[in-house]
Amino acid sequence: MSHNHSHDHSSKNLRTAFLLNLGFTVFELIGGYYVNSVAIISDAIHDLGDSLSLGTSWYLDVKSKQSPTKAFSFGYQRFSLLGALINSLVLIAGSVFVIQEAIGRILNPESSDATGMLIFAIVGVLVNGYAAWKMSKGKTLNERVISWHLLEDVLGWLAILIVSIILHFKDLPYLDPALSLLITLYILWNVVKRLKETLVIFLQGEPADVDREALERELLRIRHVESLHHTHIWSLDGAHHVFTTHLKLGPIQDLSEMLSIKNQVKEIMKKISF
């Protein structure tokens, strides 16, 4: 039995995030060099990788909605999970690059164009904030991982906005890379946790949001159910779960009792979100 919520808007959200990210990356590359900001340049290079992974995630999300085939009898839903894995790895690689650049700029500080940074920061907060809002309603693991991409961008631009305001009053060139370093470390910590969750699902570990013991207790309360064996719970993509078990029943008088047991099992699955 599968856990199936509607995610009709996931592909549309991924497409929007991809197009916004790609267009804004070009904007960042030009602007970063113009205002001499390591935070903007680092974010631009990071966003190049983001654009690639977002485009891949968009394709895989569309692919995940195809009907099952002989080769993939469960369908293509795990292709969306592959997108989450790619996104996590790209984000980790990009974060390492940003950390290196930020440390280098702290050791060798350079002044930035505060006014230019302020303008780019306002645009960055608005564009990435909109994309983050679009993805905030996503339920699949792929969408949740991408939301960290977008959250990182929003927080990064907020930091640049704060720095640009401070630089208007005092020349403190180390603030730009220092704030970028702190934000990147924070996001990296959360992405590593998401990567761990993704790997657990890849290895068909039990979903964290399912209480196996509570589920088994509910099933054993059904009349005529004596025991259950060979219970397995895993997830296709972090949102769609699969449950299988063997129910051992006591004496059944007629077909109506069998149908009643089936219906009660279905109701339990719905209540526990299967």
XYZ file of C-alpha atoms in Angstrom:
274
model
C 0.000 0.000 0.000
C 1.428 3.376 -0.875
C 1.343 6.755 0.813
C 0.225 9.144 -1.950
C -0.212 12.898 -1.511
C -0.830 15.183 -4.502
C 2.249 17.034 -5.732
C 0.887 18.392 -9.004
C 2.657 21.715 -8.503
C 6.135 20.319 -7.766
C 7.315 20.387 -11.398
C 5.971 23.908 -11.880
C 7.727 25.087 -8.719
C 10.990 23.461 -9.785
C 10.759 25.053 -13.220
C 10.155 28.481 -11.686
C 13.080 28.057 -9.291
C 15.357 26.896 -12.123
C 14.544 29.802 -14.455
C 14.845 32.385 -11.680
C 18.120 30.908 -10.491
C 19.665 30.716 -13.955
C 18.712 34.271 -14.868
C 19.862 35.646 -11.549
C 23.192 33.805 -11.791
C 24.095 35.826 -14.898
C 23.012 38.983 -13.072
C 25.221 38.068 -10.098
C 28.322 37.314 -12.159
C 28.194 40.717 -13.798
C 27.315 42.554 -10.609
C 29.829 40.738 -8.398
C 32.783 41.779 -10.521
C 31.386 45.291 -10.857
C 31.111 45.946 -7.087
C 34.134 43.763 -6.116
C 32.170 41.693 -3.578
C 33.411 38.198 -2.739
C 30.026 37.378 -1.274
C 28.247 38.140 -4.548
C 30.873 36.440 -6.729
C 30.918 33.338 -4.524
C 27.131 33.184 -4.553
C 27.120 33.545 -8.345
C 29.513 30.620 -8.854
C 27.570 28.641 -6.297
C 24.370 29.432 -8.209
C 25.872 28.067 -11.434
C 25.970 24.681 -9.743
C 22.527 25.315 -8.306
C 21.126 26.023 -11.764
C 22.520 22.738 -13.044
C 21.108 20.755 -10.138
C 17.763 22.573 -10.271
C 17.448 21.812 -13.978
C 18.305 18.184 -13.262
C 15.773 18.081 -10.426
C 13.090 19.551 -12.677
C 13.726 16.865 -15.301
C 13.820 14.063 -12.723
C 10.653 15.330 -11.055
C 8.824 15.197 -14.397
C 10.312 11.757 -15.016
C 9.153 10.570 -11.573
C 5.510 11.066 -12.573
C 5.631 8.613 -15.487
C 3.585 5.443 -15.236
C 5.186 2.174 -14.089
C 6.837 -0.041 -16.673
C 8.220 -3.564 -16.738
C 11.671 -2.255 -15.911
C 10.376 0.017 -13.113
C 7.305 -1.713 -11.670
C 7.041 0.809 -8.811
C 7.163 3.690 -11.284
C 9.764 6.455 -11.467
C 9.159 8.205 -8.146
C 12.669 7.453 -6.879
C 14.066 9.503 -9.753
C 12.935 12.523 -7.751
C 15.027 11.229 -4.855
C 18.019 11.099 -7.182
C 17.474 14.818 -7.744
C 17.664 15.402 -3.995
C 20.977 13.525 -3.829
C 22.476 15.518 -6.708
C 21.318 18.786 -5.155
C 22.839 17.920 -1.793
C 26.217 17.034 -3.293
C 26.299 20.167 -5.455
C 25.351 22.343 -2.507
C 28.083 20.813 -0.341
C 30.685 21.336 -3.078
C 29.539 24.920 -3.583
C 29.610 25.608 0.146
C 33.206 24.381 0.383
C 34.159 26.759 -2.420
C 32.434 29.705 -0.712
C 34.213 28.915 2.563
C 37.597 28.902 0.804
C 36.891 32.221 -0.912
C 35.628 33.823 2.296
C 38.693 32.753 4.295
C 40.960 34.095 1.562
C 39.222 37.466 1.594
C 39.399 37.639 5.406
C 43.167 37.083 5.249
C 43.513 39.609 2.416
C 40.647 42.102 2.805
C 39.525 44.274 -0.100
C 37.049 47.165 -0.132
C 33.738 46.741 -1.944
C 31.294 49.126 -3.605
C 28.728 49.563 -0.813
C 26.110 51.253 -2.996
C 26.337 48.585 -5.675
C 26.138 45.853 -3.046
C 23.011 47.462 -1.574
C 21.214 47.515 -4.931
C 22.146 43.935 -5.779
C 21.206 42.776 -2.277
C 17.688 44.225 -2.527
C 17.134 42.551 -5.895
C 18.662 39.308 -4.571
C 16.382 39.183 -1.532
C 13.289 39.810 -3.669
C 14.100 37.272 -6.403
C 15.349 34.486 -4.147
C 12.694 35.211 -1.542
C 9.989 34.685 -4.151
C 11.591 31.423 -5.324
C 11.943 30.213 -1.717
C 8.278 31.002 -1.070
C 7.252 29.014 -4.158
C 9.196 25.979 -2.943
C 8.202 26.277 0.737
C 5.004 24.282 0.132
C 6.847 21.342 -1.410
C 6.395 17.938 0.234
C 8.896 15.697 -1.549
C 12.443 15.330 -0.254
C 13.677 16.727 -3.556
C 11.704 19.941 -3.014
C 12.798 20.198 0.625
C 16.471 19.913 -0.318
C 16.024 22.577 -2.993
C 14.342 24.825 -0.444
C 17.680 24.842 1.402
C 19.341 26.054 -1.781
C 16.928 28.943 -1.925
C 17.042 29.623 1.816
C 20.815 29.852 1.593
C 20.483 32.447 -1.154
C 17.939 34.508 0.794
C 20.060 34.498 3.950
C 23.175 35.268 1.931
C 21.578 38.292 0.321
C 20.234 39.481 3.660
C 23.793 39.331 4.968
C 25.046 41.280 1.959
C 22.273 43.827 2.528
C 23.315 44.295 6.165
C 26.989 44.537 5.235
C 26.325 47.079 2.492
C 24.427 49.286 4.940
C 27.244 49.088 7.498
C 29.869 49.839 4.827
C 28.066 53.063 4.021
C 29.043 54.316 7.466
C 32.339 52.538 8.132
C 34.899 50.744 5.967
C 35.096 47.212 7.399
C 36.074 45.008 4.431
C 36.228 41.796 6.465
C 32.480 41.927 7.204
C 31.541 40.812 3.689
C 33.451 37.490 3.757
C 32.884 36.931 7.490
C 29.090 36.935 7.198
C 29.230 34.802 4.059
C 31.341 32.274 5.973
C 28.924 32.062 8.915
C 25.840 31.654 6.747
C 27.471 29.026 4.549
C 28.509 26.973 7.580
C 24.944 27.111 8.908
C 23.448 25.971 5.603
C 26.118 23.291 5.163
C 25.177 21.791 8.519
C 21.528 21.463 7.461
C 22.354 20.110 4.016
C 24.506 17.364 5.533
C 21.504 16.323 7.638
C 19.321 16.275 4.514
C 21.940 14.215 2.695
C 21.892 11.678 5.517
C 18.095 11.471 5.255
C 18.359 10.988 1.491
C 20.893 8.167 1.849
C 18.691 6.412 4.424
C 15.806 6.439 1.947
C 18.086 5.238 -0.862
C 19.054 2.313 1.355
C 15.337 1.675 2.037
C 15.460 2.586 5.704
C 12.188 3.146 7.543
C 10.743 6.678 7.167
C 11.216 8.779 10.288
C 7.596 9.981 10.217
C 6.138 6.462 10.563
C 5.679 4.810 13.979
C 5.953 1.093 13.266
C 4.911 0.014 16.771
C 1.798 2.200 16.741
C 0.876 0.846 13.325
C 1.275 -2.764 14.431
C -0.805 -2.148 17.568
C -3.632 -0.706 15.475
C -3.608 -3.681 13.113
C -3.603 -6.205 15.957
C -6.726 -4.582 17.418
C -8.721 -5.624 14.367
C -11.002 -8.544 15.081
C -9.742 -11.882 13.677
C -6.164 -10.568 13.250
C -4.016 -12.882 15.378
C -0.527 -11.758 14.359
C 1.476 -10.082 11.616
C 4.792 -11.030 10.098
C 7.274 -9.862 7.470
C 6.413 -6.208 7.970
C 8.395 -3.812 5.780
C 8.141 -0.031 5.553
C 10.215 2.079 3.189
C 9.904 5.248 1.158
C 10.037 5.834 -2.571
C 10.994 9.504 -2.488
C 10.585 10.791 1.068
C 6.893 11.573 0.577
C 5.412 8.400 -0.929
C 5.808 5.460 1.464
C 5.315 1.738 0.916
C 4.029 -0.740 3.512
C 3.840 -4.520 3.226
C 2.984 -7.108 5.863
C 1.536 -10.601 6.265
C -1.563 -10.708 8.459
C -2.405 -14.035 10.090
C -6.160 -14.276 10.613
C -8.275 -16.450 12.839
C -11.317 -18.402 11.648
C -13.348 -16.440 9.089
C -17.053 -17.255 8.697
C -17.710 -15.708 5.292
C -16.446 -13.310 2.643
C -18.098 -10.305 4.302
C -15.827 -10.665 7.331
C -12.788 -10.750 5.063
C -13.942 -7.574 3.309
C -14.531 -5.922 6.681
C -10.965 -6.674 7.758
C -9.613 -5.255 4.506
C -11.614 -2.066 4.930
C -10.419 -1.632 8.530
C -6.812 -2.065 7.407
C -7.320 0.604 4.733
C -8.752 3.013 7.314
C -5.734 2.488 9.565
C -3.419 3.176 6.644
C -5.220 6.454 5.973
C -5.108 7.485 9.641
C -1.398 6.840 9.936
C -0.785 8.585 6.575
C -0.251 5.577 4.322
